[in-house]
Amino acid sequence: MWKGDARILSAWRWLNRKDVKQGKKAKGATQPGILYEFPWEFMGSYKYLLFLPFLYVVCSGQDDADNWCYHMLVIAGLRYAQSWVWNFLSRNHNLTDRTRIQDKGLDFNQVDREDNWDDYIILQAIVASIVHYLPFLYCSNGVCHAYKDFPLYDNKGLIKLILIHMGPTEFIYYWLHRALHIHSLYAKYHSHHHASFVTEAISGSVHPFMEHLMYTANFAIPLVGTWLAGGASISMFYLYLLGFDLLNMIGHCNFEFFPVWPFRVFPWLKYLIYTPSFHSLHHSRVHTNFCLFMPLYDYMYGTLDDKSWDLFYKAAAGVAVPHSAPSAVFLAHGTEFLSVFHLPFMTRSFAAHPFRTNLIMYILWPLCLPLLLVIRLIGRVFIADKHKLLQHRIETWVTPAFAMEFFFRSQWPRINSYIEDAIMSADAAGVKVFGLGALNKNEALNGGGSLFVKKHPDLRLRLVHGNTLTAAAVLHKIPRGVEEAFVVGATSKLGRAISLYLARKGVKVTMMTQSRERFEGIRSDCPAAYRGNLKHSLSIEDGRNCSCWVVGRFLTPAEQKVAPRGTTFHQFVVPPLPELRKDCSYTSLPAFTLPDSATGFRSCEMTMERRNVHACHAGALVHLLEGWTHHEVGAIDPDRIDVTWEAAERHGFRLVPDKKIC
């Protein structure tokens, strides 16, 4: 222990206080000091324009004999590529969940705070270039020496590079890191980094500008030192910068990467290379394990955590965190092809915002085909992310199919086999509630899930399509006092339930459907006293005098034009209607904001805003919290609409409001 421990722990408790609201972007440091922000922070995403001078020099043929700007761009590109790989692994529960070190989830606060994780790549490219283009670094015996004219490769120089790093750089970093844990410096700078209790691969580069200046100066020692020792080369920059990033990301990836056997066969390795679990203890216990990559310095100066190797062995064996089955699973699927990049483990920043396509994204189209092939080869449902709701573990799984595939009858057996296998796997694992999202519960595909309940009557889990809460959400958007409604898509699962509910409330409902038989079937389900409130329609023209439209299918521009001025389109159609009528209002798809007890949400559910989920997803979670023992499949029971709504409100789910209605 050292004297700053108590102050550090006090600052750590401040960082983790409960009054910090999830989702609000905040600085990580408790008392930000001078040079806290990077000079280009005001530029936002335009900061990448700082690479343009390098690109201009290369493209204009003005690069020097070392091809310096070319190599700086290539190294930067490789650093970004490597970070993507490790971010993919760090967030991918399917590949790395077994050796997880910490199972506490991340939130949007951390994602936002770490959004500038790559500023150091820009900084180091600029600083290295300034040094390279200086006329000279030193003069000796009347000869001035500049940091240039590098050979492509020097094997002895690479050995010198590693030795200089192991000596001066590791030593200086250790004591600099210790100094940054002194209360004043910790509060002003280093607490920004430690705000990430559970780290991701890129968390290791999330520091204030002042810290990065200090680190850059220290990490320049091996590069300049090797040059002074007569061993510098172009390959030196590749090895050191990419190797440094690799070790830094390994240390923060939150899954144990190293096997146990090398450390048992060669015990001295414990002092030469750290492990992810070793550095994880620094973030969880704060005042131990200060080294950069070599635990030797913690051992020498008495700051080696005595739990370091126990945690390593546990994590490597897959027992560092519990691996119990989730209480609830929600099964989603891809929408358009580009939606694959919205998965949490594909792009952290993109996934943290509602899914929107733009022209720049279509650059990724060439990657879609190989990704589609990989998904098809995997051939099974996979985990997208994990969360918590009160004491319950909840997970989002994804069917390896895109929306357009659900409309081809030839694909139905394959898709249903994915869903069925996932249900049976979840049932065997002890999952309590299995929610079906979007087209996974399509009526034509599997009868809203009833196919699986009939086929497997002994299911222990409860299968839930969640549409009862969806119907409740649509109905609660319809103002009280409405006397008539025009329902399009009236014989669908939701259209039927909404029509029956409104009819019972005394609303005159015109149900547009080409099937008289289906209309009569729904009408017969309505209590005799209210059947007169249901009217059959064959034409969209019958809605011309009704300002309350409930829409469950796509409407053409001509059909929308029929609605009178001031109409509100209450929709449950996917995708939502294009808002063509400026004199009308369009409700959004039914969605709920999660209660405060829901944690670990770091990505948006497709087009939903942060911490909002589709109504059917919320319906599955309410089913879990209420402990209901019935399957919610097939037709919606109108008698349960109010019951489900009240349960959702009681558990803190709040209907996402629409923009102003006409």
CSV table of C-alpha atoms in Angstrom, one decimal, residues 162-530:
chain,number,residue,atom,x,y,z
A,162,ILE,CA,12.7,-4.2,-27.6
A,163,LEU,CA,15.5,-3.9,-25.0
A,164,ILE,CA,15.1,-0.1,-24.8
A,165,HIS,CA,11.4,-0.5,-24.3
A,166,MET,CA,11.9,-3.1,-21.6
A,167,GLY,CA,14.3,-0.8,-19.7
A,168,PRO,CA,13.7,2.9,-19.8
A,169,THR,CA,10.2,3.0,-21.2
A,170,GLU,CA,8.7,0.4,-18.9
A,171,PHE,CA,10.5,1.9,-15.9
A,172,ILE,CA,9.4,5.5,-16.6
A,173,TYR,CA,5.8,4.4,-17.4
A,174,TYR,CA,5.5,2.6,-14.1
A,175,TRP,CA,6.5,5.6,-12.0
A,176,LEU,CA,4.5,8.0,-14.3
A,177,HIS,CA,1.5,5.8,-13.8
A,178,ARG,CA,2.0,5.8,-10.0
A,179,ALA,CA,2.3,9.6,-10.1
A,180,LEU,CA,-1.0,9.8,-12.0
A,181,HIS,CA,-2.7,8.0,-9.1
A,182,ILE,CA,-1.7,10.9,-6.7
A,183,HIS,CA,-5.0,12.5,-5.9
A,184,SER,CA,-4.6,15.8,-7.7
A,185,LEU,CA,-3.4,14.3,-11.0
A,186,TYR,CA,-5.8,11.4,-10.7
A,187,ALA,CA,-8.8,13.8,-10.3
A,188,LYS,CA,-7.6,16.1,-13.2
A,189,TYR,CA,-6.6,13.4,-15.7
A,190,HIS,CA,-6.3,9.7,-14.9
A,191,SER,CA,-9.7,9.3,-13.4
A,192,HIS,CA,-11.0,9.7,-17.0
A,193,HIS,CA,-9.4,6.4,-17.9
A,194,HIS,CA,-10.5,4.7,-14.7
A,195,ALA,CA,-14.1,5.7,-15.2
A,196,SER,CA,-14.2,2.5,-17.3
A,197,PHE,CA,-14.5,-0.2,-14.6
A,198,VAL,CA,-15.1,-2.8,-17.2
A,199,THR,CA,-12.8,-2.2,-20.2
A,200,GLU,CA,-13.0,-3.0,-23.9
A,201,ALA,CA,-10.1,-3.4,-26.2
A,202,ILE,CA,-9.9,0.3,-27.2
A,203,SER,CA,-10.3,1.5,-23.6
A,204,GLY,CA,-6.5,1.4,-23.2
A,205,SER,CA,-6.1,4.4,-25.4
A,206,VAL,CA,-8.8,6.6,-23.7
A,207,HIS,CA,-6.9,9.3,-21.9
A,208,PRO,CA,-6.9,13.1,-21.8
A,209,PHE,CA,-4.6,15.0,-24.1
A,210,MET,CA,-2.1,15.9,-21.4
A,211,GLU,CA,-1.7,12.2,-20.5
A,212,HIS,CA,-1.2,11.3,-24.1
A,213,LEU,CA,1.5,13.9,-24.5
A,214,MET,CA,3.4,12.4,-21.6
A,215,TYR,CA,2.9,8.9,-22.9
A,216,THR,CA,3.9,9.9,-26.4
A,217,ALA,CA,7.1,11.4,-25.1
A,218,ASN,CA,7.9,8.2,-23.1
A,219,PHE,CA,7.0,5.8,-26.0
A,220,ALA,CA,9.2,7.8,-28.3
A,221,ILE,CA,12.3,6.8,-26.3
A,222,PRO,CA,12.6,3.3,-27.9
A,223,LEU,CA,12.1,4.9,-31.4
A,224,VAL,CA,14.6,7.7,-30.9
A,225,GLY,CA,16.9,5.5,-28.8
A,226,THR,CA,17.2,2.8,-31.4
A,227,TRP,CA,18.0,5.5,-34.0
A,228,LEU,CA,20.8,6.9,-31.7
A,229,ALA,CA,22.1,3.4,-31.3
A,230,GLY,CA,22.3,3.0,-35.0
A,231,GLY,CA,19.5,0.5,-35.6
A,232,ALA,CA,16.5,2.5,-36.8
A,233,SER,CA,14.5,1.3,-39.8
A,234,ILE,CA,11.1,1.7,-41.3
A,235,SER,CA,10.1,-1.7,-40.0
A,236,MET,CA,10.9,-0.4,-36.5
A,237,PHE,CA,7.9,1.9,-36.7
A,238,TYR,CA,5.6,-0.9,-37.8
A,239,LEU,CA,6.7,-3.3,-35.2
A,240,TYR,CA,6.7,-0.9,-32.3
A,241,LEU,CA,3.4,1.0,-33.0
A,242,LEU,CA,1.4,-2.0,-34.0
A,243,GLY,CA,3.0,-4.2,-31.3
A,244,PHE,CA,2.3,-1.6,-28.7
A,245,ASP,CA,-1.3,-1.3,-29.7
A,246,LEU,CA,-1.6,-5.1,-29.7
A,247,LEU,CA,-0.4,-5.5,-26.1
A,248,ASN,CA,-2.5,-2.5,-25.0
A,249,MET,CA,-5.7,-3.9,-26.5
A,250,ILE,CA,-4.9,-7.4,-25.1
A,251,GLY,CA,-4.6,-5.9,-21.6
A,252,HIS,CA,-8.1,-4.2,-21.9
A,253,CYS,CA,-10.1,-6.8,-23.9
A,254,ASN,CA,-11.9,-8.3,-20.8
A,255,PHE,CA,-11.4,-11.9,-21.8
A,256,GLU,CA,-8.4,-14.0,-21.0
A,257,PHE,CA,-6.3,-14.4,-24.1
A,258,PHE,CA,-3.3,-16.3,-22.9
A,259,PRO,CA,-3.2,-20.1,-22.3
A,260,VAL,CA,-2.0,-21.3,-18.9
A,261,TRP,CA,0.7,-23.7,-20.0
A,262,PRO,CA,3.5,-21.3,-21.1
A,263,PHE,CA,3.4,-19.6,-17.7
A,264,ARG,CA,3.6,-23.0,-15.9
A,265,VAL,CA,6.4,-24.3,-18.2
A,266,PHE,CA,8.3,-20.9,-18.0
A,267,PRO,CA,7.4,-19.3,-14.7
A,268,TRP,CA,9.6,-16.3,-15.4
A,269,LEU,CA,7.1,-15.2,-18.1
A,270,LYS,CA,4.9,-13.9,-15.4
A,271,TYR,CA,7.3,-11.0,-14.9
A,272,LEU,CA,7.9,-10.2,-18.6
A,273,ILE,CA,4.3,-10.1,-20.0
A,274,TYR,CA,1.0,-9.2,-18.4
A,275,THR,CA,-2.3,-10.8,-19.1
A,276,PRO,CA,-5.8,-9.3,-19.6
A,277,SER,CA,-6.8,-10.5,-16.1
A,278,PHE,CA,-3.7,-8.9,-14.6
A,279,HIS,CA,-4.6,-5.5,-15.9
A,280,SER,CA,-8.3,-6.0,-15.2
A,281,LEU,CA,-7.4,-6.0,-11.5
A,282,HIS,CA,-5.8,-2.5,-11.9
A,283,HIS,CA,-9.2,-1.2,-13.0
A,284,SER,CA,-11.2,-3.1,-10.4
A,285,ARG,CA,-8.8,-2.5,-7.4
A,286,VAL,CA,-7.2,0.7,-8.7
A,287,HIS,CA,-4.1,0.8,-6.5
A,288,THR,CA,-2.3,-2.3,-7.8
A,289,ASN,CA,-0.7,-3.6,-11.0
A,290,PHE,CA,0.6,-0.3,-12.4
A,291,CYS,CA,3.0,-1.7,-15.0
A,292,LEU,CA,2.7,-1.1,-18.7
A,293,PHE,CA,3.2,-4.6,-20.0
A,294,MET,CA,5.8,-6.1,-17.7
A,295,PRO,CA,4.7,-7.2,-14.1
A,296,LEU,CA,8.4,-7.2,-13.1
A,297,TYR,CA,8.1,-3.6,-12.0
A,298,ASP,CA,5.1,-4.2,-9.8
A,299,TYR,CA,7.0,-7.2,-8.3
A,300,MET,CA,10.1,-5.0,-7.7
A,301,TYR,CA,8.2,-2.1,-6.1
A,302,GLY,CA,5.6,-4.0,-4.1
A,303,THR,CA,2.4,-3.2,-6.0
A,304,LEU,CA,1.8,-6.7,-7.5
A,305,ASP,CA,-1.8,-7.7,-6.6
A,306,ASP,CA,-1.7,-11.0,-4.8
A,307,LYS,CA,-4.8,-12.1,-6.7
A,308,SER,CA,-3.3,-11.6,-10.1
A,309,TRP,CA,-2.4,-15.2,-10.9
A,310,ASP,CA,-5.5,-16.7,-9.2
A,311,LEU,CA,-7.7,-14.6,-11.4
A,312,PHE,CA,-5.6,-15.5,-14.4
A,313,TYR,CA,-6.1,-19.2,-13.8
A,314,LYS,CA,-9.8,-18.8,-13.1
A,315,ALA,CA,-10.4,-16.7,-16.2
A,316,ALA,CA,-8.4,-19.1,-18.4
A,317,ALA,CA,-10.4,-22.0,-17.1
A,318,GLY,CA,-13.7,-20.1,-17.7
A,319,VAL,CA,-14.7,-19.8,-14.1
A,320,ALA,CA,-13.9,-16.1,-13.4
A,321,VAL,CA,-17.5,-15.1,-13.9
A,322,PRO,CA,-20.8,-17.1,-13.7
A,323,HIS,CA,-22.1,-18.6,-16.9
A,324,SER,CA,-25.7,-19.2,-16.0
A,325,ALA,CA,-28.5,-19.1,-18.5
A,326,PRO,CA,-30.3,-15.9,-19.1
A,327,SER,CA,-33.8,-15.5,-17.7
A,328,ALA,CA,-35.1,-14.1,-21.0
A,329,VAL,CA,-34.0,-14.1,-24.6
A,330,PHE,CA,-35.3,-11.8,-27.3
A,331,LEU,CA,-34.8,-13.0,-30.9
A,332,ALA,CA,-34.2,-10.4,-33.5
A,333,HIS,CA,-33.1,-10.6,-37.2
A,334,GLY,CA,-31.3,-8.5,-39.8
A,335,THR,CA,-33.3,-6.0,-41.7
A,336,GLU,CA,-31.4,-4.7,-44.8
A,337,PHE,CA,-27.9,-6.1,-45.6
A,338,LEU,CA,-26.1,-3.1,-44.1
A,339,SER,CA,-27.8,-3.7,-40.8
A,340,VAL,CA,-25.1,-6.3,-40.1
A,341,PHE,CA,-22.7,-3.4,-39.3
A,342,HIS,CA,-25.1,-2.3,-36.6
A,343,LEU,CA,-24.4,-5.3,-34.5
A,344,PRO,CA,-22.6,-4.3,-31.2
A,345,PHE,CA,-19.5,-6.3,-32.0
A,346,MET,CA,-19.2,-4.9,-35.6
A,347,THR,CA,-19.0,-1.2,-35.0
A,348,ARG,CA,-19.2,0.2,-31.5
A,349,SER,CA,-19.9,3.9,-32.3
A,350,PHE,CA,-22.4,3.1,-35.2
A,351,ALA,CA,-24.3,0.6,-33.0
A,352,ALA,CA,-24.5,3.2,-30.2
A,353,HIS,CA,-26.8,5.3,-32.4
A,354,PRO,CA,-30.1,4.5,-34.2
A,355,PHE,CA,-29.6,2.6,-37.4
A,356,ARG,CA,-29.7,5.0,-40.4
A,357,THR,CA,-28.3,4.4,-43.8
A,358,ASN,CA,-26.4,7.1,-45.7
A,359,LEU,CA,-24.4,7.4,-48.8
A,360,ILE,CA,-21.1,6.8,-47.0
A,361,MET,CA,-22.3,3.5,-45.6
A,362,TYR,CA,-22.8,2.1,-49.1
A,363,ILE,CA,-19.0,2.0,-49.4
A,364,LEU,CA,-19.4,-1.1,-47.2
A,365,TRP,CA,-21.6,-2.9,-49.7
A,366,PRO,CA,-18.7,-5.0,-51.1
A,367,LEU,CA,-18.2,-6.4,-47.6
A,368,CYS,CA,-21.8,-7.5,-47.4
A,369,LEU,CA,-21.5,-10.6,-49.6
A,370,PRO,CA,-18.7,-12.3,-47.7
A,371,LEU,CA,-20.5,-11.5,-44.5
A,372,LEU,CA,-23.6,-13.0,-45.8
A,373,LEU,CA,-21.7,-16.1,-46.7
A,374,VAL,CA,-20.2,-16.3,-43.3
A,375,ILE,CA,-23.6,-15.9,-41.7
A,376,ARG,CA,-25.0,-18.7,-43.9
A,377,LEU,CA,-22.1,-21.0,-43.1
A,378,ILE,CA,-22.6,-20.4,-39.3
A,379,GLY,CA,-26.1,-21.6,-39.8
A,380,ARG,CA,-27.4,-20.9,-36.3
A,381,VAL,CA,-28.7,-18.1,-34.1
A,382,PHE,CA,-26.0,-16.1,-32.4
A,383,ILE,CA,-25.8,-13.7,-29.4
A,384,ALA,CA,-25.8,-10.0,-30.2
A,385,ASP,CA,-25.5,-8.6,-26.7
A,386,LYS,CA,-26.1,-9.2,-23.0
A,387,HIS,CA,-27.9,-7.0,-20.4
A,388,LYS,CA,-29.4,-7.1,-17.0
A,389,LEU,CA,-32.9,-6.2,-15.7
A,390,LEU,CA,-33.0,-6.1,-11.9
A,391,GLN,CA,-31.5,-9.5,-11.0
A,392,HIS,CA,-32.3,-11.1,-14.3
A,393,ARG,CA,-29.8,-11.7,-17.1
A,394,ILE,CA,-31.3,-11.0,-20.4
A,395,GLU,CA,-29.9,-11.5,-23.9
A,396,THR,CA,-30.6,-10.5,-27.5
A,397,TRP,CA,-30.1,-13.2,-30.0
A,398,VAL,CA,-30.2,-12.8,-33.8
A,399,THR,CA,-31.6,-15.1,-36.5
A,400,PRO,CA,-29.0,-15.3,-39.3
A,401,ALA,CA,-31.5,-14.1,-41.9
A,402,PHE,CA,-32.4,-10.7,-43.4
A,403,ALA,CA,-35.9,-9.2,-43.8
A,404,MET,CA,-36.2,-9.9,-47.5
A,405,GLU,CA,-35.6,-13.7,-46.9
A,406,PHE,CA,-38.7,-13.9,-44.8
A,407,PHE,CA,-40.8,-13.1,-47.9
A,408,PHE,CA,-39.6,-16.1,-49.9
A,409,ARG,CA,-41.6,-19.2,-49.0
A,410,SER,CA,-38.6,-21.4,-50.0
A,411,GLN,CA,-36.6,-19.9,-47.1
A,412,TRP,CA,-39.3,-20.6,-44.5
A,413,PRO,CA,-38.1,-24.1,-43.5
A,414,ARG,CA,-34.6,-22.9,-43.0
A,415,ILE,CA,-35.6,-19.9,-41.0
A,416,ASN,CA,-38.0,-21.9,-38.9
A,417,SER,CA,-35.3,-24.4,-38.2
A,418,TYR,CA,-33.0,-21.6,-36.9
A,419,ILE,CA,-35.8,-20.4,-34.6
A,420,GLU,CA,-36.7,-23.9,-33.4
A,421,ASP,CA,-33.1,-24.8,-32.7
A,422,ALA,CA,-32.7,-21.6,-30.7
A,423,ILE,CA,-35.9,-22.2,-28.7
A,424,MET,CA,-34.9,-25.8,-27.9
A,425,SER,CA,-31.4,-24.7,-26.9
A,426,ALA,CA,-32.7,-22.0,-24.7
A,427,ASP,CA,-35.2,-24.4,-23.1
A,428,ALA,CA,-32.5,-26.9,-22.3
A,429,ALA,CA,-30.4,-24.2,-20.8
A,430,GLY,CA,-33.2,-23.0,-18.4
A,431,VAL,CA,-34.3,-19.8,-20.1
A,432,LYS,CA,-37.7,-18.7,-18.7
A,433,VAL,CA,-39.0,-16.4,-21.5
A,434,PHE,CA,-38.2,-16.5,-25.2
A,435,GLY,CA,-39.4,-13.4,-27.1
A,436,LEU,CA,-39.9,-13.4,-30.9
A,437,GLY,CA,-39.1,-10.2,-32.6
A,438,ALA,CA,-40.3,-8.7,-35.9
A,439,LEU,CA,-40.7,-11.3,-38.7
A,440,ASN,CA,-39.5,-14.2,-36.5
A,441,LYS,CA,-43.2,-14.5,-35.4
A,442,ASN,CA,-44.7,-13.8,-38.9
A,443,GLU,CA,-48.2,-15.4,-39.0
A,444,ALA,CA,-47.5,-17.1,-42.4
A,445,LEU,CA,-44.1,-18.3,-41.2
A,446,ASN,CA,-45.0,-20.0,-37.9
A,447,GLY,CA,-48.4,-18.7,-36.8
A,448,GLY,CA,-47.0,-16.1,-34.4
A,449,GLY,CA,-44.9,-18.8,-32.7
A,450,SER,CA,-47.8,-21.3,-32.2
A,451,LEU,CA,-46.2,-23.8,-34.5
A,452,PHE,CA,-43.4,-24.4,-32.0
A,453,VAL,CA,-45.7,-24.6,-29.0
A,454,LYS,CA,-47.9,-27.2,-30.8
A,455,LYS,CA,-44.8,-29.2,-31.9
A,456,HIS,CA,-43.2,-29.0,-28.5
A,457,PRO,CA,-46.0,-29.1,-25.9
A,458,ASP,CA,-43.6,-29.8,-23.0
A,459,LEU,CA,-41.6,-26.6,-23.4
A,460,ARG,CA,-40.6,-25.3,-20.0
A,461,LEU,CA,-39.9,-21.8,-21.2
A,462,ARG,CA,-42.7,-19.4,-22.2
A,463,LEU,CA,-42.8,-18.4,-25.9
A,464,VAL,CA,-43.9,-14.8,-26.3
A,465,HIS,CA,-44.5,-12.8,-29.4
A,466,GLY,CA,-45.1,-9.6,-27.3
A,467,ASN,CA,-47.8,-8.2,-29.6
A,468,THR,CA,-50.3,-7.8,-26.8
A,469,LEU,CA,-48.2,-4.9,-25.5
A,470,THR,CA,-47.7,-3.7,-29.1
A,471,ALA,CA,-51.5,-3.5,-29.4
A,472,ALA,CA,-51.8,-1.7,-26.1
A,473,ALA,CA,-49.2,0.8,-27.2
A,474,VAL,CA,-51.1,1.5,-30.5
A,475,LEU,CA,-54.4,1.9,-28.7
A,476,HIS,CA,-52.9,4.3,-26.1
A,477,LYS,CA,-51.8,6.6,-28.9
A,478,ILE,CA,-55.4,6.9,-30.1
A,479,PRO,CA,-56.9,9.9,-28.2
A,480,ARG,CA,-59.8,9.3,-25.9
A,481,GLY,CA,-63.1,10.4,-27.3
A,482,VAL,CA,-62.4,9.0,-30.8
A,483,GLU,CA,-65.8,7.9,-32.2
A,484,GLU,CA,-64.7,6.1,-35.4
A,485,ALA,CA,-61.5,4.4,-36.8
A,486,PHE,CA,-60.5,3.1,-40.2
A,487,VAL,CA,-58.3,0.0,-39.9
A,488,VAL,CA,-56.2,-1.1,-42.8
A,489,GLY,CA,-54.6,-4.5,-42.4
A,490,ALA,CA,-57.5,-5.3,-40.2
A,491,THR,CA,-57.4,-9.1,-40.3
A,492,SER,CA,-53.7,-9.2,-39.2
A,493,LYS,CA,-52.9,-10.3,-35.6
A,494,LEU,CA,-52.6,-6.7,-34.4
A,495,GLY,CA,-55.4,-5.4,-36.7
A,496,ARG,CA,-57.8,-7.9,-35.3
A,497,ALA,CA,-57.0,-7.2,-31.6
A,498,ILE,CA,-57.1,-3.5,-32.1
A,499,SER,CA,-60.5,-3.6,-33.9
A,500,LEU,CA,-62.1,-5.9,-31.3
A,501,TYR,CA,-60.8,-3.7,-28.4
A,502,LEU,CA,-62.0,-0.4,-30.0
A,503,ALA,CA,-65.4,-2.0,-30.8
A,504,ARG,CA,-65.8,-3.0,-27.1
A,505,LYS,CA,-65.1,0.6,-26.2
A,506,GLY,CA,-67.9,1.8,-28.4
A,507,VAL,CA,-65.8,3.0,-31.3
A,508,LYS,CA,-67.2,2.5,-34.8
A,509,VAL,CA,-64.5,0.5,-36.6
A,510,THR,CA,-64.4,0.2,-40.4
A,511,MET,CA,-62.2,-2.9,-41.2
A,512,MET,CA,-60.8,-2.8,-44.7
A,513,THR,CA,-60.2,-6.4,-46.0
A,514,GLN,CA,-60.9,-8.2,-49.2
A,515,SER,CA,-62.0,-11.3,-47.3
A,516,ARG,CA,-65.5,-11.2,-46.1
A,517,GLU,CA,-65.0,-14.6,-44.5
A,518,ARG,CA,-62.1,-13.3,-42.3
A,519,PHE,CA,-64.1,-10.3,-41.3
A,520,GLU,CA,-67.0,-12.4,-40.2
A,521,GLY,CA,-64.7,-14.6,-38.3
A,522,ILE,CA,-63.3,-11.6,-36.3
A,523,ARG,CA,-66.8,-10.2,-35.9
A,524,SER,CA,-68.0,-13.5,-34.4
A,525,ASP,CA,-65.2,-13.1,-31.8
A,526,CYS,CA,-66.7,-9.8,-30.6
A,527,PRO,CA,-69.3,-9.9,-27.9
A,528,ALA,CA,-72.8,-9.7,-29.4
A,529,ALA,CA,-73.5,-6.3,-27.8
A,530,TYR,CA,-70.7,-4.7,-29.7
